[in-house]
Coordinates of C-alpha atoms and ligand atoms in Angstrom, one line a residue:
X1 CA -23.0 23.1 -0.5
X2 CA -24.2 25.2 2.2
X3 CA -21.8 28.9 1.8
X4 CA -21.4 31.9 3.4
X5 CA -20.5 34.2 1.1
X6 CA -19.5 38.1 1.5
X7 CA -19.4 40.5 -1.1
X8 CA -16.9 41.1 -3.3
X9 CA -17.4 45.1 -3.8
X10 CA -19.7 47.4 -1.7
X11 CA -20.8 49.8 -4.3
X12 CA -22.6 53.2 -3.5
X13 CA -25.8 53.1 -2.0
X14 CA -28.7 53.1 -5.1
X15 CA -25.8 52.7 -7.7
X16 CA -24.7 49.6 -8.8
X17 CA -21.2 47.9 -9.4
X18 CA -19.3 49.4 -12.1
X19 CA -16.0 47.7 -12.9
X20 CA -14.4 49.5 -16.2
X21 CA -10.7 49.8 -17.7
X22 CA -9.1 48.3 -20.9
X23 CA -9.5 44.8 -21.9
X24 CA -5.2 44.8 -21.9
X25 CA -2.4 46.5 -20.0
X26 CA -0.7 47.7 -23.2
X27 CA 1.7 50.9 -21.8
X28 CA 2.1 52.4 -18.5
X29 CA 1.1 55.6 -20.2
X30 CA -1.9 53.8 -21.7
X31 CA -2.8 52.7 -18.0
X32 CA -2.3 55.8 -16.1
X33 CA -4.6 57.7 -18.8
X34 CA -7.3 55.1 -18.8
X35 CA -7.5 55.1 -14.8
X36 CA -7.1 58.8 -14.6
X37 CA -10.1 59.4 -16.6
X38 CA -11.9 57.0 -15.1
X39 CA -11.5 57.9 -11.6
X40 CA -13.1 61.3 -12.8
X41 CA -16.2 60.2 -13.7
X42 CA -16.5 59.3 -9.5
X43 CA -18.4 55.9 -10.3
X44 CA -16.1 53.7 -11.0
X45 CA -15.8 50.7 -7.8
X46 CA -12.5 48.7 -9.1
X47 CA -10.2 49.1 -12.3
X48 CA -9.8 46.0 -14.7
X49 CA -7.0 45.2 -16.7
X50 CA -5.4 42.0 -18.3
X51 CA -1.9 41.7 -17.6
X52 CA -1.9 38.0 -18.9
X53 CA -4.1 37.7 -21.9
X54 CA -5.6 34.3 -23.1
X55 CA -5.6 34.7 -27.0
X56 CA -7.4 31.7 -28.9
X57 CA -4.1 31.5 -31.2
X58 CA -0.3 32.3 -30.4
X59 CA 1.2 35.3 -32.3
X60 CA -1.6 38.0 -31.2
X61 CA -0.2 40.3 -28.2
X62 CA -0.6 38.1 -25.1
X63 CA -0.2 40.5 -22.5
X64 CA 2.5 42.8 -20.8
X65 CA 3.0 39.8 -18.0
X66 CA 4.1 40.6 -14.6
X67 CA 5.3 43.8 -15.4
X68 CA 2.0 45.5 -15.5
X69 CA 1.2 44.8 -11.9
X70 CA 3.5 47.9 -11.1
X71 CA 1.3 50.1 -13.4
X72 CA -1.9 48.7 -11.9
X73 CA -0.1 50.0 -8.1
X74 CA 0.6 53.1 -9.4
X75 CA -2.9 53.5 -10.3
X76 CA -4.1 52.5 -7.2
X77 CA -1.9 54.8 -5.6
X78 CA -2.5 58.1 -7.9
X79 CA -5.6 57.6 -8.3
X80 CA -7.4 55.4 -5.7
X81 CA -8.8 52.9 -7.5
X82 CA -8.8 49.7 -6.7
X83 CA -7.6 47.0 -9.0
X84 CA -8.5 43.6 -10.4
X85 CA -6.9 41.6 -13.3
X86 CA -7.3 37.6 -14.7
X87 CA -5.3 34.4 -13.4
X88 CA -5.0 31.6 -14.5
X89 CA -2.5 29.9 -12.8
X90 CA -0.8 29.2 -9.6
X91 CA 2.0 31.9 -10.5
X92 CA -0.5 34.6 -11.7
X93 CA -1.7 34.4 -8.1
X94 CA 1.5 34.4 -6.5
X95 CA 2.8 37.7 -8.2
X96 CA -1.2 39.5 -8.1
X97 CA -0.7 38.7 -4.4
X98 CA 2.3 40.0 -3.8
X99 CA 1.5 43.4 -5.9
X100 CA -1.5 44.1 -3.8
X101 CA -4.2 43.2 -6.4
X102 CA -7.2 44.1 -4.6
X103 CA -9.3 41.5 -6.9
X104 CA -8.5 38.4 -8.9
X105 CA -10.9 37.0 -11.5
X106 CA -11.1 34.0 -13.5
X107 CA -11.7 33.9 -17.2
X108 CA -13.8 32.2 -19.2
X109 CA -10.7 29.9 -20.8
X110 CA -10.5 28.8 -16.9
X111 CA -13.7 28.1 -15.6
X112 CA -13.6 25.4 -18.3
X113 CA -10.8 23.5 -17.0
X114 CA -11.0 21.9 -13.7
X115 CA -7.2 21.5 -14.3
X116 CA -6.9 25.3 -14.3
X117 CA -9.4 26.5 -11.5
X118 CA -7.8 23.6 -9.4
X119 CA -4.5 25.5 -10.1
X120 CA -5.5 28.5 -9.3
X121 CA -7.7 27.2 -6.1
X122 CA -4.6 26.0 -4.3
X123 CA -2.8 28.7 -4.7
X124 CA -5.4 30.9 -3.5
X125 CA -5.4 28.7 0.1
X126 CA -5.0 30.7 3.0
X127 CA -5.3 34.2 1.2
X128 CA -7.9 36.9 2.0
X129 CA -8.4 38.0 -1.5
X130 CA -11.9 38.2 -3.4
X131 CA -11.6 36.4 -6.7
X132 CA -14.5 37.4 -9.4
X133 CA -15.8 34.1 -11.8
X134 CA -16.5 34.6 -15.0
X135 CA -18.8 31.4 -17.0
X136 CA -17.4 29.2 -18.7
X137 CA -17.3 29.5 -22.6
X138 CA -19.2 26.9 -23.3
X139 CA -22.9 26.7 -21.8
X140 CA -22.4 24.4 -19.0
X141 CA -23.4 25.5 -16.0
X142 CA -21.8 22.9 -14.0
X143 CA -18.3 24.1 -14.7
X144 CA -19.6 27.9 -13.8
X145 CA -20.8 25.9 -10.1
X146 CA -17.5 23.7 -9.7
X147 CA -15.4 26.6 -10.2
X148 CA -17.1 29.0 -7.5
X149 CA -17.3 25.5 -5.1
X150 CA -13.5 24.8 -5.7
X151 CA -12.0 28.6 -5.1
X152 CA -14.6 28.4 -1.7
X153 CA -13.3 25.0 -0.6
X154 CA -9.6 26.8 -0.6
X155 CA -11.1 29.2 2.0
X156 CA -11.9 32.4 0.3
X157 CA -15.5 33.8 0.9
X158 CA -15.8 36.8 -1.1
X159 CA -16.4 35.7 -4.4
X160 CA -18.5 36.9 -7.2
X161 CA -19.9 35.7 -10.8
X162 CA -19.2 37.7 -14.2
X163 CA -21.3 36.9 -16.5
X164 CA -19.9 37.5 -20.1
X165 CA -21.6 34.9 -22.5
X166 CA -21.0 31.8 -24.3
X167 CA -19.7 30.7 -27.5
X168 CA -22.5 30.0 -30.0
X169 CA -22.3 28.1 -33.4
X170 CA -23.8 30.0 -35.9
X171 CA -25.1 33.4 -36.8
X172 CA -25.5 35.9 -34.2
X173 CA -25.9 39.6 -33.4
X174 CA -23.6 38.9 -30.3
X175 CA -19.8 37.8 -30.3
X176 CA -21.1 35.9 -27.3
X177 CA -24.7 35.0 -26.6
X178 CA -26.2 35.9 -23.2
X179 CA -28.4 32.9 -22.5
X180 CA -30.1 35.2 -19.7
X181 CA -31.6 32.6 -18.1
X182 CA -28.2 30.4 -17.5
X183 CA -26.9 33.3 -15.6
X184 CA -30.2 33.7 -13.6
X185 CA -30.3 30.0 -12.6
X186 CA -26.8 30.5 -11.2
X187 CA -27.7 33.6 -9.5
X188 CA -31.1 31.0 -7.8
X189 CA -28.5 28.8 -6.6
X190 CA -25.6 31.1 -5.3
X191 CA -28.4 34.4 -4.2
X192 CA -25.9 35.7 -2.2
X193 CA -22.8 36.0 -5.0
X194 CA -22.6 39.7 -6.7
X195 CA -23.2 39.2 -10.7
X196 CA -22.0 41.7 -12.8
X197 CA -22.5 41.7 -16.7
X198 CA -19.4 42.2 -19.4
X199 CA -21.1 43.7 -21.9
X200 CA -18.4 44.1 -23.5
X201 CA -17.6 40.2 -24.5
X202 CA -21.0 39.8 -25.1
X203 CA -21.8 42.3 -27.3
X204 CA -18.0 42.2 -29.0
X205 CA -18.9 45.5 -30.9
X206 CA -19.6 49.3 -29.4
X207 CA -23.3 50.1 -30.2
X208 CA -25.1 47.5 -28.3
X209 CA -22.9 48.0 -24.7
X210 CA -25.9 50.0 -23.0
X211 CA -29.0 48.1 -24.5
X212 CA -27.0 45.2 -22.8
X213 CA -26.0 46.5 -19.7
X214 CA -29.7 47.7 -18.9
X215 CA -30.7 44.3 -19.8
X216 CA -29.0 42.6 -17.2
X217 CA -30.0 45.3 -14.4
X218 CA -33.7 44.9 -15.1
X219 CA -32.7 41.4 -14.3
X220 CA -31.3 42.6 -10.8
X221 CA -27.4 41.9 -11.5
X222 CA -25.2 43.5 -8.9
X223 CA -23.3 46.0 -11.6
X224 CA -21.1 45.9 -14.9
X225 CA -17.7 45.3 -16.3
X226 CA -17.1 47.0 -19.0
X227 CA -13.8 47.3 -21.8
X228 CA -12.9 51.2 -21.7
X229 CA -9.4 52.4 -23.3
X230 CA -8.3 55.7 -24.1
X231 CA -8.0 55.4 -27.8
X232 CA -10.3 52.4 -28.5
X233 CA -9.7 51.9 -32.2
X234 CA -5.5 51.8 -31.4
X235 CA -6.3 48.9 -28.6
X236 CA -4.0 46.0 -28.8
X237 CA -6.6 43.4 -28.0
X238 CA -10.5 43.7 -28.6
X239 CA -10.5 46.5 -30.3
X240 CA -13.9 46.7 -31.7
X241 CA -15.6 46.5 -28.2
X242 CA -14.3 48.8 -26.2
X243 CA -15.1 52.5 -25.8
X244 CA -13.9 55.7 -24.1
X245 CA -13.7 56.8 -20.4
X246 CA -16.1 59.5 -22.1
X247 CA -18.2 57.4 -23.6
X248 CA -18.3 55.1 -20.7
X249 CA -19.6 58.6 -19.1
X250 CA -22.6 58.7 -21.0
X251 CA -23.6 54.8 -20.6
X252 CA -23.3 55.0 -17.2
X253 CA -25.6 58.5 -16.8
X254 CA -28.1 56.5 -18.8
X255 CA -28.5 53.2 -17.1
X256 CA -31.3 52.6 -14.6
X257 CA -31.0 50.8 -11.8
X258 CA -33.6 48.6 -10.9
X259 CA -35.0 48.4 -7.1
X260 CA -34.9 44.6 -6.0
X261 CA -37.3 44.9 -3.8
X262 CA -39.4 48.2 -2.5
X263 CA -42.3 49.0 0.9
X264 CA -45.0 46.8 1.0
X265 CA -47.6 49.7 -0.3
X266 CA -45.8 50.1 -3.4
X267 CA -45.2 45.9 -3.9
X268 CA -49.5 45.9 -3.5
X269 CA -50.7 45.9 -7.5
X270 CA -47.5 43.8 -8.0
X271 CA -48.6 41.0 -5.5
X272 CA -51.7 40.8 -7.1
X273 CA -50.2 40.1 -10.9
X274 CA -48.0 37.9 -9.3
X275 CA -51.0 36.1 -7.6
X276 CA -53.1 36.2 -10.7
X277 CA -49.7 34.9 -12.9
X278 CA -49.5 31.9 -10.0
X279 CA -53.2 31.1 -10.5
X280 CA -53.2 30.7 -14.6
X281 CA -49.8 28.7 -14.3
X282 CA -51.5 26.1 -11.6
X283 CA -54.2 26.1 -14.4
X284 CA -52.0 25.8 -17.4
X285 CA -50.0 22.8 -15.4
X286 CA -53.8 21.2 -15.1
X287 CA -54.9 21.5 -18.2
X288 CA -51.3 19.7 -19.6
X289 CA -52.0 17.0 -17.2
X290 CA -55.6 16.2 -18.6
X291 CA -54.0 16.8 -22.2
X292 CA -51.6 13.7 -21.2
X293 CA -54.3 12.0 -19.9
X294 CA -56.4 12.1 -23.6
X295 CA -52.7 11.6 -25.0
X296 CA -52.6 7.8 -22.8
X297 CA -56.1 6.9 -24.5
X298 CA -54.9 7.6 -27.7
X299 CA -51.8 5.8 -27.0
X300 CA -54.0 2.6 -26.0
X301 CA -56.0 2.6 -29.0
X302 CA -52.9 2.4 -31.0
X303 CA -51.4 0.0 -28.9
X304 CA -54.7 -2.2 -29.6
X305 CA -54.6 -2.0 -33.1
X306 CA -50.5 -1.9 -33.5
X307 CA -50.4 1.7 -34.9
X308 CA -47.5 3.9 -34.8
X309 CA -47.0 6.1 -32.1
X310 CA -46.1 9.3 -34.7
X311 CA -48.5 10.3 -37.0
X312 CA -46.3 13.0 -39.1
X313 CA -50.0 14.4 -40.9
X314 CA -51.3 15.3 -37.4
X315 CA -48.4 16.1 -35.8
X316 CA -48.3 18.8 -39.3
X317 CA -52.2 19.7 -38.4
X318 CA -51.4 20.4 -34.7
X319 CA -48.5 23.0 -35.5
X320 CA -50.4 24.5 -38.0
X321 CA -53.3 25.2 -36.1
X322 CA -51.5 26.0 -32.6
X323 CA -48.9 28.9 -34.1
X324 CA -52.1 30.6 -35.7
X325 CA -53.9 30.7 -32.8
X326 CA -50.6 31.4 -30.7
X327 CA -49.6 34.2 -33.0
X328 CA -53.7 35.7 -32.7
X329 CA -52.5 36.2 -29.2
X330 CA -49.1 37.6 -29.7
X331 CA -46.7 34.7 -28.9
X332 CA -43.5 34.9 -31.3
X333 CA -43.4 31.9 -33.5
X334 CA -40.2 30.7 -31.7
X335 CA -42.0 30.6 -28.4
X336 CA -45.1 28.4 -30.0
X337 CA -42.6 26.1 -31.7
X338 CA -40.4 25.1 -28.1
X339 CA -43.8 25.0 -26.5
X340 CA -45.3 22.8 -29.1
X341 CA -42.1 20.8 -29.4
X342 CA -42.0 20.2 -25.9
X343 CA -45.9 19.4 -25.5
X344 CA -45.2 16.6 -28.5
X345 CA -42.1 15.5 -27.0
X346 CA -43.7 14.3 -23.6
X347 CA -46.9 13.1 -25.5
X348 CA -44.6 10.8 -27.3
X349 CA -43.0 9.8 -24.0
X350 CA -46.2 8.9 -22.7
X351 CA -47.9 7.3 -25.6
X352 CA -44.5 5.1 -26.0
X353 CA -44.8 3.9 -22.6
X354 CA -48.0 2.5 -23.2
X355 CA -47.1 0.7 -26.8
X356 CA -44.0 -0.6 -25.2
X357 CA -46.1 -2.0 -22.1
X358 CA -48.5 -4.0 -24.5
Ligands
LIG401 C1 -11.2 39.7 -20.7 O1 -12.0 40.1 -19.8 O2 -10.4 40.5 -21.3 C2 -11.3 38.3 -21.2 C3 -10.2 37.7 -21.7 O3 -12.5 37.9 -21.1 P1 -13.1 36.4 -21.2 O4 -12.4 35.5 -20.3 O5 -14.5 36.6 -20.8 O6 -13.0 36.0 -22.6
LIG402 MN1 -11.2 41.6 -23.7

């Protein structure tokens, strides 16, 4: 779909986009502290807050409703910033639009359900309002894509992408893993939407907000959303995660912003590792194709003499051999196993082609 997209938040010049406040509206007083403090620290581009909170089960506090959208013009008005909180359906919209919400954004419970994003696509129509979209909770990048296609189809342009993890089965150091390179395959086909990191759904706990935030600005995101609430340990909802304005001071002072691109002089020694990187991986491509080529005269011989196309023991010698060499030059052992797994895989491919043919 060809788009033309605007921006969703023009941040300083050489500072990047920093979208902060408490994962809930909980009071007015709670509000008007949070933004207060935050609007100090003279960094903050747009204040978040949910006013209708998507809770996995009923019976935990699901948001102050409608009611919070006077808090959130107050603190536009007191202190200046703008405002953005979640919808997730036609009426959310309605009232966000008729309070003046500067931003909308879509959750992750949304982006999953066409249903939903539909929903909230039609009642968007006509409106001038830039709507933020986070990924879905799930790894599927094709809901993350249909979402950002169906809110442009109802006319708006300035959207952006918020990238706050995925569910994961399993152990994990993250309450939702980034799968970086999801989130930069997203940003290849949509280069012109902002993409700002939640750290603080993907981290779900305090001490790993600014290892995460960094992360994704070496990676050239736009900016970050981050939880922050006056008394973090008293929040209503996500307690564990957020932090104070304070805090949120200190991250902030520490991150580094990464230059996307710089002059020509001082891109020079950088073109040439990039030339010398292009050069080995034209080589490494050629050397798998004439590894699949000695993989098809294997697979003959076998189709000749009606052996099987798996030989476990080799299979066993080939690992073996290829993670000691692989870890001699300093590739992690999961690296050598996807790369091995994935060599074998179209070796197979091959060799059954062949068998099957004869
Ligand atoms: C939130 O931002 O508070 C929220 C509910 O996030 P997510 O949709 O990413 O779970
Ligand atoms: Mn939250």
């Amino acid at each position: 779909m060809d788009m033309q997209i605007k921006k969703v938040i023009t941040p300083t010049p050489g500072r990047g986009v920093v979208i902060a406040g408490p994962c809930s509206a909980e009071t007015e007083g709670q509000v008007m502290q949070c933004a207060k403090d935050l609007a100090k620290l003279n960094q903050v581009d747009l204040f978040r807050s949910g006013i209708w909170k998507p809770r996995t089960r009923p019976g935990s506090f699901e948001g102050v409703g409608k009611e919070g959208l006077s808090w959130l013009k107050r603190v536009k008005e007191e202190t200046g910033l703008r405002t953005t909180t979640e919808v997730a359906k036609a009426s959310h919209v309605y009232d966000c639009l008729k309070a003046g919400i500067d931003v909308l954004w879509l959750g992750a419970r949304t982006t999953v359900n066409p249903f939903s994003v539909q929903e909230v696509a039609d009642a968007l129509s006509g409106a001038d309002v830039p709507i933020m979209i986070k990924n879905p909770i799930n790894p599927d990048l094709g809901l993350w894509i249909g979402a950002v296609e169906r809110i442009y189809k109802a006319g708006i342009t300035r959207i952006g992408l918020i990238h706050r993890g995925f569910s994961y089965h399993g152990e994990t150091i993250y309450r939702n893993v980034p799968r970086w390179q999801m989130a930069i395959e997203m940003k290849r086909r949509f280069p012109d939407l902002q993409m700002v990191v939640d750290n603080s759904h993907i981290c779900g706990n305090r001490h790993m907000l600014a290892e995460v935030a960094q992360e994704a600005l070496n990676l050239n995101y736009d900016g970050v959303m981050t939880e922050v609430h006056p008394r973090p340990d008293e929040a209503w909802s996500d307690a564990a995660q957020q932090i104070t304005p304070q805090v949120f001071g200190e991250l902030l002072q520490n991150l580094r912003l990464r230059k996307p691109t710089v002059d020509e002089v001082e891109m020079e020694p950088l073109t040439e590792l990039r030339r010398q990187i292009d050069e080995i991986d034209a080589d490494l491509i050629g050397m798998i194709g004439r590894r699949m080529k000695l993989s098809d005269q294997i697979g003959e011989f076998k189709a000749e003499r009606n052996i099987a196309v798996l030989q476990s023991d080799r299979w066993e010698e080939v690992i073996t051999e290829a993670s000691k060499k692989g870890s001699a030059h300093g590739l992690s052992e999961d690296f050598m196993n996807a790369y091995l797994r994935a060599i074998h895989q179209e070796s197979i491919d091959h060799q059954d082609a062949i068998v099957n043919r004869g």
